[in-house]
Coordinates of C-alpha atoms in Angstrom, one line a residue:
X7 CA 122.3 104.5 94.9
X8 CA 119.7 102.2 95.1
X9 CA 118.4 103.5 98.2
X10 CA 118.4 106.8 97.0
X11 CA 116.3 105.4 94.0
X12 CA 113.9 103.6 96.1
X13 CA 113.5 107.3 97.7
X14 CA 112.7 109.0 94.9
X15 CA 110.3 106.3 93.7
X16 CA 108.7 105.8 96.8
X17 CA 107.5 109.8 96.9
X18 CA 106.5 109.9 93.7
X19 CA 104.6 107.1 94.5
X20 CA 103.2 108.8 97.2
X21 CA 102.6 112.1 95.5
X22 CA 100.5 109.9 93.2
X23 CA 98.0 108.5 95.7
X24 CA 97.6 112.1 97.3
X25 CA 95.9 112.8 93.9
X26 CA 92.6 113.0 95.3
X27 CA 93.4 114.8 98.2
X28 CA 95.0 117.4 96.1
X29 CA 91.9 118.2 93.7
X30 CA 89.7 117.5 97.2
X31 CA 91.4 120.9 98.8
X32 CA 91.9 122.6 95.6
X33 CA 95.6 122.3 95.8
X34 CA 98.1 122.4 92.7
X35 CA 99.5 119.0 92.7
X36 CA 102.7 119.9 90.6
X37 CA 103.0 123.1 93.0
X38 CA 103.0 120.7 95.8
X39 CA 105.6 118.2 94.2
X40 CA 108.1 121.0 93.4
X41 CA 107.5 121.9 97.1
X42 CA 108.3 118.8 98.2
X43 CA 111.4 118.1 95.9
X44 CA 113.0 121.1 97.2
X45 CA 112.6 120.5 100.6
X46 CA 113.4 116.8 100.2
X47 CA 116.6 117.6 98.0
X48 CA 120.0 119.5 98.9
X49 CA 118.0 122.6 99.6
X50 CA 115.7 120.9 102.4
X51 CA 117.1 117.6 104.2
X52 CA 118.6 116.7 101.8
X53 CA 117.5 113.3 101.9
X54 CA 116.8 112.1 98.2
X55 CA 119.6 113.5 95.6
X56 CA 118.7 113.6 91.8
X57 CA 121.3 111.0 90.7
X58 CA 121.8 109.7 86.6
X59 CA 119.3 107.1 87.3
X60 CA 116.5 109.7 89.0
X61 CA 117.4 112.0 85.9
X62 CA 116.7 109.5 83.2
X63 CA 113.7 108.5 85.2
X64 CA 112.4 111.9 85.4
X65 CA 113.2 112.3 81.5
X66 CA 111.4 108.8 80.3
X67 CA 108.3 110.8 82.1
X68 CA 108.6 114.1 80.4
X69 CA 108.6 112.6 77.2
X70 CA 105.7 110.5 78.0
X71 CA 103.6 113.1 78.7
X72 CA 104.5 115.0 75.8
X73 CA 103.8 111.9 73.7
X74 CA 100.6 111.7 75.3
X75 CA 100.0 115.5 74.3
X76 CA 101.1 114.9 71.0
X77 CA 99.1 111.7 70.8
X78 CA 95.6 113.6 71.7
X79 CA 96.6 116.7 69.5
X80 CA 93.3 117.7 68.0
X81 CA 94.7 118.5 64.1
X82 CA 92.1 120.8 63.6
X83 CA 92.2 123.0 66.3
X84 CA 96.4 123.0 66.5
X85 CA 96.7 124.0 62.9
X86 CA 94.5 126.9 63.3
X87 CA 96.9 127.4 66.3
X88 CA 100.3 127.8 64.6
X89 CA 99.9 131.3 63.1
X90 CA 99.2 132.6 66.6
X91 CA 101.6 130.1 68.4
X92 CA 104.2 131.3 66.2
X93 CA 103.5 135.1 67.1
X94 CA 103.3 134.2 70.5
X95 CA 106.5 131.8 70.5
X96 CA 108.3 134.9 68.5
X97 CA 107.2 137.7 71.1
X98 CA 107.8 136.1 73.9
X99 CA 111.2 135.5 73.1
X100 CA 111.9 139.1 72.3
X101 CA 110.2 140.2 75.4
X102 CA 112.1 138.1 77.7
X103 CA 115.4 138.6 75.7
X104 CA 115.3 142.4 76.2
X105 CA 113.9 142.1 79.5
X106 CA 116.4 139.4 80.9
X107 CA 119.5 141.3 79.0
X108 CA 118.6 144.5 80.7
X109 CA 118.2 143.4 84.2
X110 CA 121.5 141.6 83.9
X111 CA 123.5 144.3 82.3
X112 CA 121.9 146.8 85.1
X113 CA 123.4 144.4 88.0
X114 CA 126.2 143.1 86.5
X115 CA 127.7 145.3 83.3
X116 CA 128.5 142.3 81.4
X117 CA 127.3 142.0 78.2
X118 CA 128.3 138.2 78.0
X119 CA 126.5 137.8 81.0
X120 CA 123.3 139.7 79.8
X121 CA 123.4 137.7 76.8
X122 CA 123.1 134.4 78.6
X123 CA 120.6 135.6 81.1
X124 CA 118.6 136.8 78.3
X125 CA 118.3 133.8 76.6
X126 CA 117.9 131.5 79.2
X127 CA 114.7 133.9 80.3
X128 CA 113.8 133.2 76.7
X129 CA 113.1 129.9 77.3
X130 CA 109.9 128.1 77.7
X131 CA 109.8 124.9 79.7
X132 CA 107.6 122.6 76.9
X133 CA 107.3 119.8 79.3
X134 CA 106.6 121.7 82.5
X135 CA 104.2 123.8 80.4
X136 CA 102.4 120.9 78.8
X137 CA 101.9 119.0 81.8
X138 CA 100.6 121.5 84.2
X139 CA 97.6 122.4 81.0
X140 CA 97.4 119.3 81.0
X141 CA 96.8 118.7 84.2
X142 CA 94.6 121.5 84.4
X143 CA 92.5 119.8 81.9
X144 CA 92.9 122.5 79.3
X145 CA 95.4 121.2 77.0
X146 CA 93.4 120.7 74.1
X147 CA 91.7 123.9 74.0
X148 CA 92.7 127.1 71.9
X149 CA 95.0 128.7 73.9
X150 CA 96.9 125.1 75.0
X151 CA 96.8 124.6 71.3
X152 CA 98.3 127.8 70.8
X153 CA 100.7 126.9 73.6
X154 CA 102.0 123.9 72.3
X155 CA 102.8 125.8 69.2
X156 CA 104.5 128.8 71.1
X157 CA 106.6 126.5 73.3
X158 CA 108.1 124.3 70.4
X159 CA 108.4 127.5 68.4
X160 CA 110.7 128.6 71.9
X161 CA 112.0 125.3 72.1
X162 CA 113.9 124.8 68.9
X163 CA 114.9 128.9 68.2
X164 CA 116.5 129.4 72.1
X165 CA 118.9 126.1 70.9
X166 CA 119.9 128.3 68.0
X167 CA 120.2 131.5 70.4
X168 CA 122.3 129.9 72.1
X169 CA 124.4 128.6 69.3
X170 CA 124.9 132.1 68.0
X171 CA 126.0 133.4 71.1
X172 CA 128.4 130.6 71.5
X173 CA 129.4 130.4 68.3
X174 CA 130.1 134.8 68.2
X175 CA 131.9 134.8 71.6
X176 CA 134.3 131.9 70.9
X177 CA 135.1 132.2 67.2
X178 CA 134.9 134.0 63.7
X179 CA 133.0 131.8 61.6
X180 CA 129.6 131.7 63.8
X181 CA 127.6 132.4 61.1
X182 CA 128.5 129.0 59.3
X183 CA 128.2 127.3 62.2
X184 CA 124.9 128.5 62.5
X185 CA 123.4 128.1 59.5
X186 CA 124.4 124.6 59.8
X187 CA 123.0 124.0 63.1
X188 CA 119.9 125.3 61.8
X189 CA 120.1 122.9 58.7
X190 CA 120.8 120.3 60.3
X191 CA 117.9 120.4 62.8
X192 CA 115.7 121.1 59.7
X193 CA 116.5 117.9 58.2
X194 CA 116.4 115.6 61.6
X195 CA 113.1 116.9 62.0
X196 CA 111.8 116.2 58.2
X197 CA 113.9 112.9 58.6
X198 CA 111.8 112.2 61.8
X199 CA 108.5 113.1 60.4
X200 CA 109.0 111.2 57.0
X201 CA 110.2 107.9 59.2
X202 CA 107.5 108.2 61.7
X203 CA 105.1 108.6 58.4
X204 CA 106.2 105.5 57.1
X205 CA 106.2 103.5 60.5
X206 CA 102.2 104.3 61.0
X207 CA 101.5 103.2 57.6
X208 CA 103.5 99.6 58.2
X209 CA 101.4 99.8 61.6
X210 CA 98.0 100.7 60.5
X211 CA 98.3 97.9 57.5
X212 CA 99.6 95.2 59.9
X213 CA 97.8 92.6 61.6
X214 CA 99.0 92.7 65.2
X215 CA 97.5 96.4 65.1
X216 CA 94.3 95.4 66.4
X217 CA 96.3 93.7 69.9
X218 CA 96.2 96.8 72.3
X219 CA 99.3 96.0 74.1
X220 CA 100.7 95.5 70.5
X221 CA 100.0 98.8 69.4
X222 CA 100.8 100.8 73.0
X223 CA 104.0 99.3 73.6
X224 CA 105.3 100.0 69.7
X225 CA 104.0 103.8 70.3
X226 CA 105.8 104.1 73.6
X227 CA 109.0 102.6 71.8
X228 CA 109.0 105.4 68.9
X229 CA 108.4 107.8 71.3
X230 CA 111.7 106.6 73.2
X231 CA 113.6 106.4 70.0
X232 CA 112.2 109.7 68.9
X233 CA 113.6 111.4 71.7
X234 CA 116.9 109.8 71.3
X235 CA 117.0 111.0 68.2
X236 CA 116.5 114.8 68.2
X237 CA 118.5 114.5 71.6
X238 CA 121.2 113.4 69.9
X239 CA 121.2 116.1 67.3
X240 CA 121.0 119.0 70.3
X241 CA 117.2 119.1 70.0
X242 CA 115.5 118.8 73.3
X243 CA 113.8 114.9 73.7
X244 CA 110.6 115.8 74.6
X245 CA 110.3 117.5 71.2
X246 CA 110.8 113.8 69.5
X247 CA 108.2 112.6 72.0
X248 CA 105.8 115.0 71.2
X249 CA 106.5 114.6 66.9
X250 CA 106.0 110.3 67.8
X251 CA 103.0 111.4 69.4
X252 CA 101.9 114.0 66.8
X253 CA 102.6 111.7 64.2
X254 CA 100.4 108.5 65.6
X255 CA 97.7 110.3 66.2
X256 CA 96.9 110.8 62.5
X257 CA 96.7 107.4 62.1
X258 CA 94.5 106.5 65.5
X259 CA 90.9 106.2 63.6
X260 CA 92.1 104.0 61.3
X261 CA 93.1 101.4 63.4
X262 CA 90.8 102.1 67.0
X263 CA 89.3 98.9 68.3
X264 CA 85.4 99.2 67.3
X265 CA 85.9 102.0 65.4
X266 CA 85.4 105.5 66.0
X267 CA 83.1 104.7 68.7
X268 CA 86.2 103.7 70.7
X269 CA 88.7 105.8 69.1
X270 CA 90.3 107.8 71.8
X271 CA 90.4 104.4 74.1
X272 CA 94.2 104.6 73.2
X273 CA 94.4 108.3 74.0
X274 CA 92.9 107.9 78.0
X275 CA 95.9 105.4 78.2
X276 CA 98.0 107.4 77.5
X277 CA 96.6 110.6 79.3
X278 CA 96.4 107.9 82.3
X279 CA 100.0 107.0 82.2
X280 CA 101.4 110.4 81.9
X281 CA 99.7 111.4 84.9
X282 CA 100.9 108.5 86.5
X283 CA 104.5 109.5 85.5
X284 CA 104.2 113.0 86.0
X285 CA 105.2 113.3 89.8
X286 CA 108.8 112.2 88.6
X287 CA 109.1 114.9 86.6
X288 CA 107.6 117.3 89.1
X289 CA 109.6 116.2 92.2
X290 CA 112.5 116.0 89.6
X291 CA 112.7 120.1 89.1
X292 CA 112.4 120.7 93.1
X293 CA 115.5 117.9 93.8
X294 CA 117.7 120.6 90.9
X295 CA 117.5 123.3 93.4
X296 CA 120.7 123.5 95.0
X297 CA 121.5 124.1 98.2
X298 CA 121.1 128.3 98.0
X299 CA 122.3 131.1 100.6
X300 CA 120.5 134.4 100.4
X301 CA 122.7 136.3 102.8
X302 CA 124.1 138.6 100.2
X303 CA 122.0 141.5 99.3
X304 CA 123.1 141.8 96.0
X305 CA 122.3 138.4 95.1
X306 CA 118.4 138.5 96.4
X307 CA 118.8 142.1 94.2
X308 CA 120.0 139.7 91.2
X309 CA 117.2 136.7 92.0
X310 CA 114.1 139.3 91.7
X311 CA 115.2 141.5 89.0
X312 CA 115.9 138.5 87.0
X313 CA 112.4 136.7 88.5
X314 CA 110.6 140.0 87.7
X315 CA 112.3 140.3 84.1
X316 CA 111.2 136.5 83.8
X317 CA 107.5 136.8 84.5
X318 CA 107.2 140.5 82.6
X319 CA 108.8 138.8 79.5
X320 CA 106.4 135.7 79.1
X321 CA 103.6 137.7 80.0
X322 CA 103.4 140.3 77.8
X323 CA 103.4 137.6 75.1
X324 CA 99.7 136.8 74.1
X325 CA 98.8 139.9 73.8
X326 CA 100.0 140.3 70.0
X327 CA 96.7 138.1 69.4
X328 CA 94.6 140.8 71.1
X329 CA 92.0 139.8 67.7
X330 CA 92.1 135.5 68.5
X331 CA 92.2 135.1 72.3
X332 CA 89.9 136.8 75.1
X333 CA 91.2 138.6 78.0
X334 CA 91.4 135.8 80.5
X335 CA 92.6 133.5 77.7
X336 CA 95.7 135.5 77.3
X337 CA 96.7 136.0 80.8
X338 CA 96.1 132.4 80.7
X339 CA 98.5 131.7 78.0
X340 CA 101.0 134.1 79.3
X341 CA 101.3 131.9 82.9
X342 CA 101.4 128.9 81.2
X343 CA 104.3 130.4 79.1
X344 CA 106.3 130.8 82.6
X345 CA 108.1 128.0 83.2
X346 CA 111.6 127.8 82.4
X347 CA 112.9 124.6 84.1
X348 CA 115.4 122.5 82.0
X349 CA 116.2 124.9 78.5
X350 CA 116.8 127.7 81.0
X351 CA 119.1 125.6 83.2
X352 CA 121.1 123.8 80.3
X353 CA 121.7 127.3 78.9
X354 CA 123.0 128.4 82.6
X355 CA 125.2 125.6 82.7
X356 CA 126.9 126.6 79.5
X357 CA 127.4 129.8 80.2
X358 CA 128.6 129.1 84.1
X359 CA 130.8 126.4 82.6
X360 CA 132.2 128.6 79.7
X361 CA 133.1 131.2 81.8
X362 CA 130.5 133.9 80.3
X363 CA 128.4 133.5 83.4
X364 CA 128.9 134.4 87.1
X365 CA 128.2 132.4 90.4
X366 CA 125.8 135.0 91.0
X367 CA 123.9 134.9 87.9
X368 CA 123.8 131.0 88.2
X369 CA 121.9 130.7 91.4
X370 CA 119.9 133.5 90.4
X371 CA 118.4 131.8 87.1
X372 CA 118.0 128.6 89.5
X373 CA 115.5 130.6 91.9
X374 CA 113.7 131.9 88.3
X375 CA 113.2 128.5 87.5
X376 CA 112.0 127.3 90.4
X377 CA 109.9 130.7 91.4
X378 CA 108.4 130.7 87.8
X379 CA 107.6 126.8 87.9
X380 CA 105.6 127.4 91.2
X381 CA 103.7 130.4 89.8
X382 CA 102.4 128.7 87.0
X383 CA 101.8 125.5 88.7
X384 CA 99.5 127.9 91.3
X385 CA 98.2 130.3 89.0
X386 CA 97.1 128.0 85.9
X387 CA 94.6 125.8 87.7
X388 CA 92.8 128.7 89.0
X389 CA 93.0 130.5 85.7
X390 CA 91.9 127.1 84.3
X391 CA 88.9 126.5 86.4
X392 CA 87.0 129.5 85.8
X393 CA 87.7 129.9 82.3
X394 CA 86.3 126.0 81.7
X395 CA 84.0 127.3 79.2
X396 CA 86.7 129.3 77.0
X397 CA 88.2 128.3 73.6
X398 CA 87.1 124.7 72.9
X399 CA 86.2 126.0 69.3

């Protein structure tokens, strides 16, 4: 185990100081981590396996970097963003909901199955999506503003998707059950937000405030705790990371060293750390791919009809704000929206473990994942680059 650990650390490690050669040749660094997860993990050699340990690793950096995103949220230009992100979140998961259900029904003439595969393509990868805008250094424009809306918006109403479904299929009083679940989610979030609140006011009024290591160290913790939190209450974590974040950076004038001169001195930490972190994550969602045989024809037919009905779906999603976002924004938005990566797989899980979901389904919503994560990973920096004068308004 600890070998295995040292493994995985070491090639993050390593995937960290190729930084520069990766922005030298113009080469997608998460791309080329996923790359090299896969063909380091049970599909490749099979030389590092993604243990508990590697997991929770991978995790701590997820929610990190969507603390950090949360953190350097720019208030203004995010709560223009939620109408839109809203629209967005809400098309794409009808899109990829219809699209997934009738590729799966086609193949397999399940409706249970369709069901699953539907809302797993429904999914939007928050972390995966936020990291590789962020990356791409378009994060806090308009459409990653818009983004971050659309993928919590995806986030939160896929858990309840999923609930429904499971709650329907296995017994007669889903509706209840639902309409708790969704209560209850309601009020860990305002619960979250009003503690948080409180938290940064203690903070801001406290002495030790103005000690940097002080003030970073108690934001990473509520970030940690955060997570824990809406985790425990069937949320995804990186949601809590991103509401700490969210939440402290109301309060980041007040108490910035030298005032607002220096204000966003916490922020680059922050940004700098993620970045640091994020090949954990990265090399984490190439080491899930397992071992995969494509002999059988009618599993490569499931892989791309479910792949096609994954990239159609998220696509087609921007272009409800035809009036807010330009052309090239839009296509942008729609491969950022790609990703699938841990919501999709949890909801595979379920299904293959609840008996609604076949082998063949499985593997082929693995292969979306990791197909889907690689396209974006490509496509966004290149969208990104020459698009660097779009949206920062």
């Amino acid at each position: 185990m600890f070998f295995n650990l040292t493994l995985f650390l070491t090639a993050s490690l390593l995937m960290v100081a190729c930084g520069s050669v990766f922005e030298r040749f113009k080469l997608p660094q998460a791309a080329v981590v996923i790359f090299v997860g896969v063909l380091l993990g049970p599909t490749g050699v099979e030389v590092i396996q993604l243990g508990d340990l590697e997991h929770t690793l991978s995790e701590f950096a997820v929610i990190i970097m969507l603390f950090s995103a949360g953190y350097n949220i720019q208030w203004s230009h995010f709560t223009a963003a939620i109408k839109p992100g809203i629209g967005v979140g809400l098309s794409g998961i009808v899109t990829s909901l219809v699209a997934g259900f009738t590729a799966a029904y086609f193949l397999s003439k399940d409706i249970d199955e369709a069901l699953y595969v539907g809302i797993a393509l429904s999914a939007t990868s928050i972390g995966l999506s936020v990291a590789l805008m962020s990356h791409a250094s378009v994060l806090e424009s308009r459409v990653g503003q818009i983004l971050l809306a659309a993928a919590i918006v995806d986030d939160i109403l896929v858990l309840y998707l999923l609930s429904a479904t499971h709650a329907s299929l296995m017994s007669d009083g889903g509706l209840g059950i639902i309409l708790f679940s969704l209560l209850m989610s309601l009020l860990v979030l305002s619960g979250l937000v009003a503690i948080l609140w409180l938290s940064n006011r203690l903070l801001v009024r406290s002495s030790a405030v103005w000690l940097k290591s002080y003030r970073r160290t108690t934001a990473i913790v509520m970030a940690l705790l955060s997570a824990g939190v809406t985790a425990r209450f069937g949320l995804s974590p990186v949601v809590g990371g991103f509401v700490a974040g969210a939440g402290a950076s109301s309060f980041k004038t007040q108490y910035a060293t030298g005032g607002n001169e220096n204000s966003n001195a916490d922020g680059v930490f922050f940004v700098g750390i993620s970045r640091f972190l994020a090949p954990l994550f990265f090399l984490a969602i190439g080491l899930q791919i397992t071992e995969i045989s494509m002999e059988d024809d009618s599993l490569v037919r499931y892989a791309l009809m479910v792949i096609a009905a994954a990239v159609v779906g998220k696509l087609l999603a921007p272009w409800v704000t035809t009036a807010i976002l330009t052309v090239r924004e839009r296509w942008l938005l729609g491969v950022a929206l790609l990703p699938r990566a841990e919501v999709a797989l949890v909801v595979a899980s379920v299904g293959l473990q609840q008996g609604h979901l076949s082998h063949h389904a499985m593997i082929a919503l693995v292969l979306m994942t990791l197909t889907t994560a690689i396209i974006a990973s490509m496509v966004i920096p290149l969208l990104a680059t020459r698009a660097d004068s779009m949206g920062n308004h």
